[in-house]
XYZ file of C-alpha atoms in Angstrom:
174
model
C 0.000 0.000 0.000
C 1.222 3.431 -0.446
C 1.242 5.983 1.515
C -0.100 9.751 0.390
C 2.493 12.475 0.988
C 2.912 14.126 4.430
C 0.345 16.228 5.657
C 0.965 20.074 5.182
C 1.434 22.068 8.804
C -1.988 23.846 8.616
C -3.823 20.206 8.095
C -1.740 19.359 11.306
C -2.829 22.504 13.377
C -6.740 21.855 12.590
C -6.438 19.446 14.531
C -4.712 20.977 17.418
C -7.612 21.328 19.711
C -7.674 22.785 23.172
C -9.240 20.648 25.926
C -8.911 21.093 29.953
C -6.160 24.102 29.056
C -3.978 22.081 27.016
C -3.171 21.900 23.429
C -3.984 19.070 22.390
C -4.703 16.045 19.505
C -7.212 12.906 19.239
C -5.981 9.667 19.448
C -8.640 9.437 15.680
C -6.722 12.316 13.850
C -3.690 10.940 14.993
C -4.364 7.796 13.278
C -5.386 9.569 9.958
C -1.978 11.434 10.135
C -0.157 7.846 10.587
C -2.501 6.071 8.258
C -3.297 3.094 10.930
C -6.858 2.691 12.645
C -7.679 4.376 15.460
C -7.709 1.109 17.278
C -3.945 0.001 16.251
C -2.432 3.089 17.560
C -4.411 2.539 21.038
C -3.402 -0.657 21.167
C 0.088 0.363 20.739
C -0.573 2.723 23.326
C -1.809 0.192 25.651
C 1.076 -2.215 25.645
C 3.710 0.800 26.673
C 1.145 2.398 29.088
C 4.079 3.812 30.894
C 5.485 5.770 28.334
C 2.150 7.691 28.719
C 1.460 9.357 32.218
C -1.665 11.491 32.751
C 0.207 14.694 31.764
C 1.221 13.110 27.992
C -2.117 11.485 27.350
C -5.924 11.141 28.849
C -8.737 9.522 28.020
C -12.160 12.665 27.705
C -14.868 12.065 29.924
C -18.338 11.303 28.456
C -19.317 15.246 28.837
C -16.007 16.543 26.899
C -16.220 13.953 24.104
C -20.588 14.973 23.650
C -19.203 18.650 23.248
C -16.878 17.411 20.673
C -19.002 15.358 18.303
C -22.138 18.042 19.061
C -19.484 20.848 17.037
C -18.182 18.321 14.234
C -21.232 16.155 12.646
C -24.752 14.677 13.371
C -23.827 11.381 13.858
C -26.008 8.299 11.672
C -27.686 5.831 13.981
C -27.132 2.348 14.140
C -24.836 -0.666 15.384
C -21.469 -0.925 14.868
C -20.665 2.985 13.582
C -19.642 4.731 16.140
C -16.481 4.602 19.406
C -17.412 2.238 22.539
C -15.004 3.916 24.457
C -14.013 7.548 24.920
C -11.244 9.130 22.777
C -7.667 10.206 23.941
C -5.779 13.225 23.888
C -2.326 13.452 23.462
C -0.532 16.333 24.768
C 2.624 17.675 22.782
C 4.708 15.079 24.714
C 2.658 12.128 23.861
C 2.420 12.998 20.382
C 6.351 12.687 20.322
C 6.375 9.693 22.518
C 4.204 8.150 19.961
C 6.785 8.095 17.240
C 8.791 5.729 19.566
C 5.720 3.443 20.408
C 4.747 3.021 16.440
C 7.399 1.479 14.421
C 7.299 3.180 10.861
C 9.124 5.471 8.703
C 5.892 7.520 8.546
C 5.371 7.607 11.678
C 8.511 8.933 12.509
C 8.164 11.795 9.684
C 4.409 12.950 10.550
C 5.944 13.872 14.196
C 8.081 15.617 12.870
C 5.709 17.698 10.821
C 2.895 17.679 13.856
C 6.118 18.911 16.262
C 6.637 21.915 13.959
C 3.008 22.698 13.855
C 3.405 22.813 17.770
C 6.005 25.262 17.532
C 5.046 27.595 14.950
C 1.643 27.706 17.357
C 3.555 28.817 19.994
C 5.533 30.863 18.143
C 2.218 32.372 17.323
C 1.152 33.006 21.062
C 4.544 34.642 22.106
C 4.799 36.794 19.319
C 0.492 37.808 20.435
C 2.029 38.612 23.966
C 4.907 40.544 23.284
C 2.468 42.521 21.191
C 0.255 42.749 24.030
C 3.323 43.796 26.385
C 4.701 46.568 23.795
C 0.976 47.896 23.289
C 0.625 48.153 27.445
C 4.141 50.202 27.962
C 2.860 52.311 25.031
C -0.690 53.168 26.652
C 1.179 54.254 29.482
C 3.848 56.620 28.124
C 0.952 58.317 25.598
C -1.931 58.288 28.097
C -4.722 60.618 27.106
C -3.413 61.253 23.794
C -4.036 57.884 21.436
C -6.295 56.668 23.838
C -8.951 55.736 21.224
C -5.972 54.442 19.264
C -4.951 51.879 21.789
C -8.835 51.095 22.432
C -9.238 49.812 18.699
C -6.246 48.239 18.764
C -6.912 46.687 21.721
C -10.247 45.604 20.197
C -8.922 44.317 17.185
C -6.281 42.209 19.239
C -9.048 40.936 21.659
C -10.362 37.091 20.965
C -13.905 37.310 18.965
C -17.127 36.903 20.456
C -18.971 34.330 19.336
C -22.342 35.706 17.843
C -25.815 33.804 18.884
C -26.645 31.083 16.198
C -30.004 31.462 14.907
C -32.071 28.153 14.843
C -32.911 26.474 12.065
C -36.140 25.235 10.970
C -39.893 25.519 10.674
C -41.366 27.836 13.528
C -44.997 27.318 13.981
C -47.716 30.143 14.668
C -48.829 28.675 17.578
């Protein structure tokens, strides 16, 4: 079988997700990534168990995983389709511990690529702080003066609020 080329950095930081304050990726997109199932790379897991304390990998409770799948896809009913047990997350230090738990070339090469996609997201954050830092000293030294300067920049730098969804469907005229 062959295996399709490696996957670009941005593919990789998709599926960076944060969960419990931690940047993390599921044990099923790590598996795409590798190209094994989802159950082979658990498996592999399972057998070197202590390669993997609580802070490289943990297993989502039933109330994290619902929030999950409830912002992905409505899921098809029936037997046999769908997880029997909770998915894992692998922190930045599993993910590299995984390259020594599954023996392949690709394997080996995809961490490097997801390791890289860790860094260039941190890169990301410092380089948002130090902005945030500079911007601070600056509102200080030219108080009153840009002060509506440093508000909309301030603005613009601030995370987005999420805007109310508006329901879908037929409304009746009851």
């Amino acid at each position: 079988m062959k295996s399709s080329p490696l996957p670009s950095v941005e593919r990789i930081e998709s599926r960076i997700l944060v969960i419990r304050g931690q940047k993390v990726m599921l044990d099923a997109s790590l598996a795409g990534l590798y190209e094994v199932t989802t159950k082979a790379l658990n498996q592999a897991v399972k057998r070197n168990l202590g390669r993997f304390p609580g802070d490289f990998m943990y297993q989502l409770t039933a109330e994290e995983a619902a929030l999950l799948r409830s912002q992905s896809v409505t899921l098809k009913t029936g037997r046999g389709r769908h997880r029997k047990y909770q998915p894992y997350a692998f922190t930045e230090q599993g993910v590299a511990m995984l390259s020594s738990v599954l023996h392949s070339g690709r394997a080996v090469l995809v961490n490097v690529e997801i390791m890289r996609a860790f860094v260039r997201l941190r890169r990301m954050l410092e380089t948002h702080a130090d902005l945030a830092r500079k911007l601070a000293v600056l509102e200080k030294k030219y108080d009153a003066q840009f002060k509506v300067v440093f508000d909309a920049i301030s603005e613009l730098m601030a995370p987005p609020v999420p805007k109310p969804r508006r329901r879908i469907g037929f409304v009746s005229d009851n």
